[in-house]
Amino acid sequence: TTLQIGKIITGSGANASDEFEFEIEFGNGNPAEEYDYYKDGVHLGKIKTGDTFKLKAGQNLIVRNVPEGIGYTVREVNYLDYTPETTVITGTIMVHPDINYALFKNDKQAAPTYGNLAIDKTVTGNGGDLTRSFRFTINIGNDPNQVYNYEGSKTGTLRSGDVLELAHGERIVIKNIPNGTTYNVVEDNYTSDGYTTTFTNANGEIESNTTKQANFYNHKEITPSVTTTTTLQIGKIITGSGANAS
């Protein structure tokens, strides 16, 4: 009968070249009990209680000709910085099935990467109020409870859906947003106040180690009034035989 020990790794941070160490024990721990073992189809010699071996993802260690009824314990003694599903598997060798499996599964998620979101405000035109604050609603991701720090012309914290105000020349940078997070920045409508609003990158997706730039421009022109002038002409006429032009 055969004992087959396998290794599986999962997760975005898993590396197929990583190697994991195991220790094996047979029966009651008698070191005299030793058996032929193989890895990748190659006979590596005899293995006994207390011996260690290493496996990479997808590799199997096969111990052959183990008598039925022999107990075994396999421990993963070095699983690196992975999260193991289990570190110890025990069992008893059975004839049916003739292959007894001990499968170790580890998971490793890659550390998240982050980017930033900058929001800039510009007011133009001869009617633009450079001191007025304009309201923005900022939506980030799908978690309304996630708190983000921002800095720049103002500093503080915000959650998705919060409102901030920016005046001409002001800028904030929202820091450390996870890579791939979607965002949407909406400015209130100031059309009734005579402003025309344009923007760039008001919607998008955060990229790792990059600052996404959302620019908002409010323009207001006032047409000067036109004054129309006319002329008043005053004249003098004299008549009669006694009139004197001087």
mmCIF file of C-alpha atoms in Angstrom:
data_model
loop_
_atom_site.group_PDB
_atom_site.id
_atom_site.type_symbol
_atom_site.label_atom_id
_atom_site.label_comp_id
_atom_site.label_asym_id
_atom_site.label_seq_id
_atom_site.Cartn_x
_atom_site.Cartn_y
_atom_site.Cartn_z
ATOM 1 C CA THR A 1 0.000 0.000 0.000
ATOM 2 C CA THR A 2 1.026 3.613 -0.607
ATOM 3 C CA LEU A 3 0.979 6.908 1.269
ATOM 4 C CA GLN A 4 0.920 9.907 -1.058
ATOM 5 C CA ILE A 5 1.624 13.367 0.374
ATOM 6 C CA GLY A 6 0.733 16.309 -1.864
ATOM 7 C CA LYS A 7 1.045 20.080 -1.855
ATOM 8 C CA ILE A 8 -1.357 22.708 -3.241
ATOM 9 C CA ILE A 9 -1.030 26.489 -2.966
ATOM 10 C CA THR A 10 -3.626 29.120 -3.830
ATOM 11 C CA GLY A 11 -4.044 32.873 -3.719
ATOM 12 C CA SER A 12 -2.916 35.949 -5.604
ATOM 13 C CA GLY A 13 0.384 35.982 -3.712
ATOM 14 C CA ALA A 14 1.229 32.304 -4.190
ATOM 15 C CA ASN A 15 4.582 31.516 -5.803
ATOM 16 C CA ALA A 16 5.058 28.149 -7.500
ATOM 17 C CA SER A 17 8.771 28.176 -6.691
ATOM 18 C CA ASP A 18 8.175 28.309 -2.923
ATOM 19 C CA GLU A 19 9.197 25.151 -1.079
ATOM 20 C CA PHE A 20 7.571 23.811 2.086
ATOM 21 C CA GLU A 21 9.075 21.503 4.704
ATOM 22 C CA PHE A 22 7.387 18.474 6.259
ATOM 23 C CA GLU A 23 8.129 15.912 8.960
ATOM 24 C CA ILE A 24 6.786 12.349 8.995
ATOM 25 C CA GLU A 25 6.118 9.787 11.703
ATOM 26 C CA PHE A 26 5.047 6.147 11.381
ATOM 27 C CA GLY A 27 3.354 3.771 13.820
ATOM 28 C CA ASN A 28 4.488 4.324 17.396
ATOM 29 C CA GLY A 29 7.520 6.331 16.354
ATOM 30 C CA ASN A 30 9.873 3.366 15.994
ATOM 31 C CA PRO A 31 12.806 4.621 13.858
ATOM 32 C CA ALA A 32 13.387 1.057 12.636
ATOM 33 C CA GLU A 33 10.276 1.345 10.496
ATOM 34 C CA GLU A 34 11.488 2.710 7.161
ATOM 35 C CA TYR A 35 10.016 2.598 3.708
ATOM 36 C CA ASP A 36 10.942 3.392 0.115
ATOM 37 C CA TYR A 37 9.905 6.863 -1.001
ATOM 38 C CA TYR A 38 9.793 8.702 -4.299
ATOM 39 C CA LYS A 39 9.422 12.272 -5.539
ATOM 40 C CA ASP A 40 8.694 13.177 -9.146
ATOM 41 C CA GLY A 41 9.066 9.509 -10.006
ATOM 42 C CA VAL A 42 12.612 9.303 -8.625
ATOM 43 C CA HIS A 43 13.475 6.848 -5.866
ATOM 44 C CA LEU A 44 15.164 8.834 -3.109
ATOM 45 C CA GLY A 45 15.882 6.000 -0.671
ATOM 46 C CA LYS A 46 14.285 5.092 2.653
ATOM 47 C CA ILE A 47 12.187 7.332 4.887
ATOM 48 C CA LYS A 48 11.504 6.800 8.593
ATOM 49 C CA THR A 49 10.029 8.481 11.635
ATOM 50 C CA GLY A 50 11.552 11.903 12.260
ATOM 51 C CA ASP A 51 12.729 12.429 8.687
ATOM 52 C CA THR A 52 11.923 15.673 6.893
ATOM 53 C CA PHE A 53 11.343 16.447 3.238
ATOM 54 C CA LYS A 54 10.342 19.401 1.068
ATOM 55 C CA LEU A 55 7.636 19.868 -1.535
ATOM 56 C CA LYS A 56 6.710 22.596 -3.979
ATOM 57 C CA ALA A 57 3.229 23.222 -5.328
ATOM 58 C CA GLY A 58 2.058 20.303 -7.430
ATOM 59 C CA GLN A 59 4.683 17.888 -6.140
ATOM 60 C CA ASN A 60 3.922 14.607 -4.402
ATOM 61 C CA LEU A 61 5.971 12.443 -2.064
ATOM 62 C CA ILE A 62 5.041 8.755 -2.397
ATOM 63 C CA VAL A 63 5.884 6.236 0.333
ATOM 64 C CA ARG A 64 5.456 2.652 -0.864
ATOM 65 C CA ASN A 65 4.954 -0.760 0.692
ATOM 66 C CA VAL A 66 3.655 0.514 4.008
ATOM 67 C CA PRO A 67 1.857 -2.337 5.817
ATOM 68 C CA GLU A 68 -1.857 -2.079 6.413
ATOM 69 C CA GLY A 69 -2.762 -0.815 9.871
ATOM 70 C CA ILE A 70 0.377 1.326 10.302
ATOM 71 C CA GLY A 71 -0.461 4.729 11.659
ATOM 72 C CA TYR A 72 1.115 7.861 10.196
ATOM 73 C CA THR A 73 1.402 11.535 11.073
ATOM 74 C CA VAL A 74 2.581 14.192 8.622
ATOM 75 C CA ARG A 75 3.339 17.696 9.880
ATOM 76 C CA GLU A 76 4.021 20.785 7.805
ATOM 77 C CA VAL A 77 6.769 22.392 9.858
ATOM 78 C CA ASN A 78 7.564 25.340 7.604
ATOM 79 C CA TYR A 79 4.740 26.923 5.610
ATOM 80 C CA LEU A 80 6.576 30.241 5.066
ATOM 81 C CA ASP A 81 4.218 33.238 5.156
ATOM 82 C CA TYR A 82 1.232 31.276 3.863
ATOM 83 C CA THR A 83 -1.965 30.459 5.729
ATOM 84 C CA PRO A 84 -2.246 26.666 6.032
ATOM 85 C CA GLU A 85 -5.561 24.867 5.847
ATOM 86 C CA THR A 86 -4.030 22.375 8.274
ATOM 87 C CA THR A 87 -0.527 21.657 9.526
ATOM 88 C CA VAL A 88 -1.059 18.077 10.713
ATOM 89 C CA ILE A 89 -2.649 15.104 8.973
ATOM 90 C CA THR A 90 -2.918 11.729 10.704
ATOM 91 C CA GLY A 91 -4.322 8.426 9.571
ATOM 92 C CA THR A 92 -3.975 4.663 9.330
ATOM 93 C CA ILE A 93 -2.786 2.881 6.231
ATOM 94 C CA MET A 94 -5.639 1.039 4.541
ATOM 95 C CA VAL A 95 -5.520 -1.526 1.756
ATOM 96 C CA HIS A 96 -8.720 -0.184 0.239
ATOM 97 C CA PRO A 97 -8.062 2.281 -1.214
ATOM 98 C CA ASP A 98 -4.518 1.216 -1.923
ATOM 99 C CA ILE A 99 -3.379 4.869 -2.089
ATOM 100 C CA ASN A 100 -3.765 6.826 1.147
ATOM 101 C CA TYR A 101 -3.709 10.583 0.572
ATOM 102 C CA ALA A 102 -2.436 13.403 2.766
ATOM 103 C CA LEU A 103 -2.995 16.698 0.944
ATOM 104 C CA PHE A 104 -1.746 20.005 2.349
ATOM 105 C CA LYS A 105 -3.210 23.252 1.062
ATOM 106 C CA ASN A 106 -1.808 26.715 1.764
ATOM 107 C CA ASP A 107 -3.125 30.103 0.708
ATOM 108 C CA LYS A 108 -1.343 33.408 0.259
ATOM 109 C CA GLN A 109 -2.940 36.643 -0.851
ATOM 110 C CA ALA A 110 -0.791 39.370 -2.324
ATOM 111 C CA ALA A 111 -0.522 42.496 -0.230
ATOM 112 C CA PRO A 112 -2.912 45.127 -1.627
ATOM 113 C CA THR A 113 -1.480 48.063 -3.534
ATOM 114 C CA TYR A 114 -2.830 51.590 -3.380
ATOM 115 C CA GLY A 115 -3.299 54.754 -5.388
ATOM 116 C CA ASN A 116 -4.613 58.271 -4.758
ATOM 117 C CA LEU A 117 -7.357 60.560 -6.063
ATOM 118 C CA ALA A 118 -6.748 64.309 -6.484
ATOM 119 C CA ILE A 119 -9.560 66.834 -7.002
ATOM 120 C CA ASP A 120 -8.757 70.339 -8.289
ATOM 121 C CA LYS A 121 -11.057 73.366 -8.571
ATOM 122 C CA THR A 122 -10.629 76.225 -11.070
ATOM 123 C CA VAL A 123 -12.957 79.229 -11.558
ATOM 124 C CA THR A 124 -12.623 81.405 -14.669
ATOM 125 C CA GLY A 125 -14.414 84.277 -16.383
ATOM 126 C CA ASN A 126 -14.988 87.918 -15.526
ATOM 127 C CA GLY A 127 -18.020 86.917 -13.474
ATOM 128 C CA GLY A 128 -16.398 84.034 -11.625
ATOM 129 C CA ASP A 129 -16.271 84.360 -7.847
ATOM 130 C CA LEU A 130 -12.787 83.301 -6.779
ATOM 131 C CA THR A 131 -13.761 83.204 -3.096
ATOM 132 C CA ARG A 132 -16.892 81.090 -3.419
ATOM 133 C CA SER A 133 -16.851 77.431 -2.305
ATOM 134 C CA PHE A 134 -18.417 74.785 -4.544
ATOM 135 C CA ARG A 135 -19.856 71.500 -3.239
ATOM 136 C CA PHE A 136 -18.661 68.066 -4.358
ATOM 137 C CA THR A 137 -20.053 64.612 -3.548
ATOM 138 C CA ILE A 138 -17.297 61.978 -3.549
ATOM 139 C CA ASN A 139 -18.125 58.298 -4.077
ATOM 140 C CA ILE A 140 -15.370 55.706 -3.623
ATOM 141 C CA GLY A 141 -15.800 51.941 -3.925
ATOM 142 C CA ASN A 142 -18.617 49.892 -2.444
ATOM 143 C CA ASP A 143 -17.918 50.127 1.282
ATOM 144 C CA PRO A 144 -19.685 53.127 2.834
ATOM 145 C CA ASN A 145 -17.837 52.580 6.133
ATOM 146 C CA GLN A 146 -14.306 52.709 4.732
ATOM 147 C CA VAL A 147 -12.489 55.826 5.951
ATOM 148 C CA TYR A 148 -9.961 57.654 3.759
ATOM 149 C CA ASN A 149 -7.552 60.432 4.683
ATOM 150 C CA TYR A 150 -7.191 63.500 2.497
ATOM 151 C CA GLU A 151 -4.679 66.333 2.469
ATOM 152 C CA GLY A 152 -3.861 69.461 0.496
ATOM 153 C CA SER A 153 -5.769 72.744 0.764
ATOM 154 C CA LYS A 154 -7.823 70.964 3.429
ATOM 155 C CA THR A 155 -7.089 67.929 5.577
ATOM 156 C CA GLY A 156 -9.344 65.401 7.218
ATOM 157 C CA THR A 157 -11.123 62.098 6.674
ATOM 158 C CA LEU A 158 -14.078 61.104 4.528
ATOM 159 C CA ARG A 159 -16.279 58.156 3.620
ATOM 160 C CA SER A 160 -17.873 57.373 0.301
ATOM 161 C CA GLY A 161 -20.827 59.700 -0.248
ATOM 162 C CA ASP A 162 -19.425 62.557 1.834
ATOM 163 C CA VAL A 163 -19.569 66.167 0.616
ATOM 164 C CA LEU A 164 -16.597 68.558 0.488
ATOM 165 C CA GLU A 165 -16.346 72.174 -0.622
ATOM 166 C CA LEU A 166 -13.554 73.626 -2.742
ATOM 167 C CA ALA A 167 -12.930 77.171 -3.953
ATOM 168 C CA HIS A 168 -10.816 78.410 -6.846
ATOM 169 C CA GLY A 169 -7.247 77.111 -6.694
ATOM 170 C CA GLU A 170 -7.964 74.576 -3.964
ATOM 171 C CA ARG A 171 -6.913 70.942 -4.241
ATOM 172 C CA ILE A 172 -7.248 67.828 -2.105
ATOM 173 C CA VAL A 173 -5.597 64.416 -2.483
ATOM 174 C CA ILE A 174 -7.433 61.379 -1.089
ATOM 175 C CA LYS A 175 -4.755 58.877 -0.046
ATOM 176 C CA ASN A 176 -4.281 55.104 -0.063
ATOM 177 C CA ILE A 177 -7.285 53.894 -2.031
ATOM 178 C CA PRO A 178 -6.962 50.195 -2.980
ATOM 179 C CA ASN A 179 -5.951 49.465 -6.550
ATOM 180 C CA GLY A 180 -8.967 48.811 -8.791
ATOM 181 C CA THR A 181 -11.432 50.785 -6.661
ATOM 182 C CA THR A 182 -13.945 52.768 -8.713
ATOM 183 C CA TYR A 183 -14.682 56.412 -7.934
ATOM 184 C CA ASN A 184 -17.141 59.103 -8.983
ATOM 185 C CA VAL A 185 -16.957 62.825 -8.148
ATOM 186 C CA VAL A 186 -20.061 64.957 -8.715
ATOM 187 C CA GLU A 187 -20.222 68.754 -8.399
ATOM 188 C CA ASP A 188 -23.499 70.462 -7.531
ATOM 189 C CA ASN A 189 -25.273 72.217 -10.408
ATOM 190 C CA TYR A 190 -24.504 75.942 -10.518
ATOM 191 C CA THR A 191 -26.159 76.681 -13.860
ATOM 192 C CA SER A 192 -28.764 78.902 -12.199
ATOM 193 C CA ASP A 193 -25.915 81.060 -10.910
ATOM 194 C CA GLY A 194 -24.593 81.570 -14.410
ATOM 195 C CA TYR A 195 -21.743 79.037 -14.301
ATOM 196 C CA THR A 196 -20.818 76.586 -17.023
ATOM 197 C CA THR A 197 -19.107 73.496 -15.584
ATOM 198 C CA THR A 198 -16.666 71.200 -17.366
ATOM 199 C CA PHE A 199 -14.532 68.427 -15.904
ATOM 200 C CA THR A 200 -12.002 65.693 -16.661
ATOM 201 C CA ASN A 201 -11.591 62.271 -15.008
ATOM 202 C CA ALA A 202 -14.608 62.707 -12.747
ATOM 203 C CA ASN A 203 -15.186 58.933 -12.998
ATOM 204 C CA GLY A 204 -12.630 56.167 -13.122
ATOM 205 C CA GLU A 205 -10.691 53.430 -11.420
ATOM 206 C CA ILE A 206 -7.785 53.814 -9.013
ATOM 207 C CA GLU A 207 -4.437 52.510 -10.259
ATOM 208 C CA SER A 208 -1.582 51.258 -8.121
ATOM 209 C CA ASN A 209 1.087 53.833 -7.212
ATOM 210 C CA THR A 210 -0.696 56.483 -9.295
ATOM 211 C CA THR A 211 -2.632 59.645 -8.444
ATOM 212 C CA LYS A 212 -5.779 59.979 -10.546
ATOM 213 C CA GLN A 213 -6.483 63.651 -11.327
ATOM 214 C CA ALA A 214 -10.089 64.939 -11.408
ATOM 215 C CA ASN A 215 -10.293 68.564 -12.586
ATOM 216 C CA PHE A 216 -13.386 70.769 -12.350
ATOM 217 C CA TYR A 217 -13.728 74.120 -14.158
ATOM 218 C CA ASN A 218 -16.502 76.647 -13.517
ATOM 219 C CA HIS A 219 -16.731 79.537 -15.986
ATOM 220 C CA LYS A 220 -18.915 82.618 -15.716
ATOM 221 C CA GLU A 221 -19.019 85.597 -18.075
ATOM 222 C CA ILE A 222 -20.897 88.817 -17.497
ATOM 223 C CA THR A 223 -21.715 90.921 -20.586
ATOM 224 C CA PRO A 224 -21.113 94.619 -19.834
ATOM 225 C CA SER A 225 -24.095 96.973 -20.345
ATOM 226 C CA VAL A 226 -23.989 99.284 -23.425
ATOM 227 C CA THR A 227 -24.834 103.040 -22.964
ATOM 228 C CA THR A 228 -26.412 104.815 -25.984
ATOM 229 C CA THR A 229 -25.766 108.583 -26.285
ATOM 230 C CA THR A 230 -27.701 111.230 -28.318
ATOM 231 C CA THR A 231 -27.047 114.905 -29.078
ATOM 232 C CA LEU A 232 -29.174 117.948 -28.140
ATOM 233 C CA GLN A 233 -28.663 120.892 -30.464
ATOM 234 C CA ILE A 234 -29.858 124.349 -29.383
ATOM 235 C CA GLY A 235 -30.083 127.091 -32.064
ATOM 236 C CA LYS A 236 -31.218 130.772 -32.321
ATOM 237 C CA ILE A 237 -33.092 132.462 -35.139
ATOM 238 C CA ILE A 238 -34.142 136.179 -35.271
ATOM 239 C CA THR A 239 -36.452 137.800 -37.771
ATOM 240 C CA GLY A 240 -37.849 141.240 -38.518
ATOM 241 C CA SER A 241 -36.660 144.517 -40.141
ATOM 242 C CA GLY A 242 -35.200 145.703 -36.841
ATOM 243 C CA ALA A 243 -33.263 142.515 -36.078
ATOM 244 C CA ASN A 244 -29.540 142.913 -35.449
ATOM 245 C CA ALA A 245 -27.387 139.848 -36.014
ATOM 246 C CA SER A 246 -24.810 141.086 -33.523
#
